[in-house]
C-alpha positions as CSV (number, residue, x, y, z in Angstrom):
1,X,89.3,-100.5,45.8
2,X,87.7,-103.4,44.0
3,X,89.1,-105.1,40.9
4,X,86.8,-104.9,37.9
5,X,86.3,-108.1,35.9
6,X,86.9,-107.5,32.3
7,X,84.3,-109.1,30.1
8,X,84.6,-109.6,26.4
9,X,82.0,-108.3,24.1
10,X,80.7,-109.5,20.7
11,X,81.7,-107.3,17.8
12,X,80.8,-107.3,14.1
13,X,83.8,-105.9,12.1
14,X,83.5,-105.2,8.4
15,X,86.9,-105.5,6.6
16,X,87.9,-104.5,3.1
17,X,90.5,-106.7,1.6
18,X,91.3,-105.3,-1.8
19,X,87.9,-105.1,-3.5
20,X,86.3,-107.7,-1.3
21,X,84.5,-107.1,2.0
22,X,84.0,-109.5,4.8
23,X,82.0,-109.2,8.0
24,X,83.5,-111.1,10.9
25,X,82.1,-111.7,14.4
26,X,84.9,-111.5,16.9
27,X,85.1,-111.4,20.7
28,X,87.3,-108.8,22.3
29,X,87.6,-106.5,25.4
30,X,87.2,-103.4,23.3
31,X,86.6,-102.2,19.7
32,X,90.4,-101.6,19.3
33,X,91.2,-105.2,20.0
34,X,88.3,-106.4,17.9
35,X,89.6,-104.5,14.9
36,X,93.1,-105.9,15.4
37,X,91.6,-109.4,15.7
38,X,89.6,-109.0,12.5
39,X,92.6,-107.8,10.6
40,X,94.7,-110.7,11.8
41,X,92.0,-113.2,10.9
42,X,91.8,-111.8,7.3
43,X,95.5,-112.0,7.0
44,X,95.6,-115.5,8.2
45,X,92.9,-116.6,6.0
46,X,94.5,-115.3,2.7
47,X,95.2,-118.1,0.1
48,X,97.9,-116.1,-1.5
49,X,100.6,-113.5,-0.7
50,X,99.2,-110.0,-0.5
51,X,101.1,-106.9,0.8
52,X,97.9,-104.7,0.8
53,X,96.9,-104.0,4.4
54,X,93.1,-104.9,5.1
55,X,91.0,-101.9,6.0
56,X,88.3,-101.7,8.6
57,X,84.9,-100.1,7.4
58,X,83.9,-98.2,10.6
59,X,80.6,-97.3,9.2
60,X,79.4,-100.9,9.6
61,X,81.4,-102.2,12.5
62,X,79.8,-102.3,15.9
63,X,79.5,-104.1,19.3
64,X,76.4,-106.3,19.6
65,X,75.0,-105.9,23.1
66,X,71.4,-107.0,22.6
67,X,69.2,-108.5,20.0
68,X,65.4,-108.6,19.4
69,X,63.0,-111.2,18.2
70,X,59.9,-110.9,16.0
71,X,57.6,-110.4,19.1
72,X,59.6,-107.2,20.2
73,X,61.5,-109.0,23.1
74,X,65.0,-107.8,23.6
75,X,67.7,-110.1,24.9
76,X,71.1,-109.2,26.3
77,X,74.0,-110.9,24.5
78,X,76.2,-112.7,27.0
79,X,79.2,-114.6,26.0
80,X,80.4,-117.9,27.6
81,X,83.6,-119.7,26.8
82,X,83.1,-123.2,25.4
83,X,85.4,-125.7,27.1
């Protein structure tokens, strides 16, 4: 049995915080972790106390696996850790 290497993906997570929305690009091993990371980033970035829990908008949250250019070329999205 071989060990599979877990690779992080790039996710765009849209979060409602009260009446405001914000789209965050986060890296995670799966969508669940990406949503948790986005919620935590919103909470950490608040300027004032707020007891309301931020909400994920699943309609506009997704994993980015590839991207295209104006010429119709498609590129894989590969992440590398900056050191």
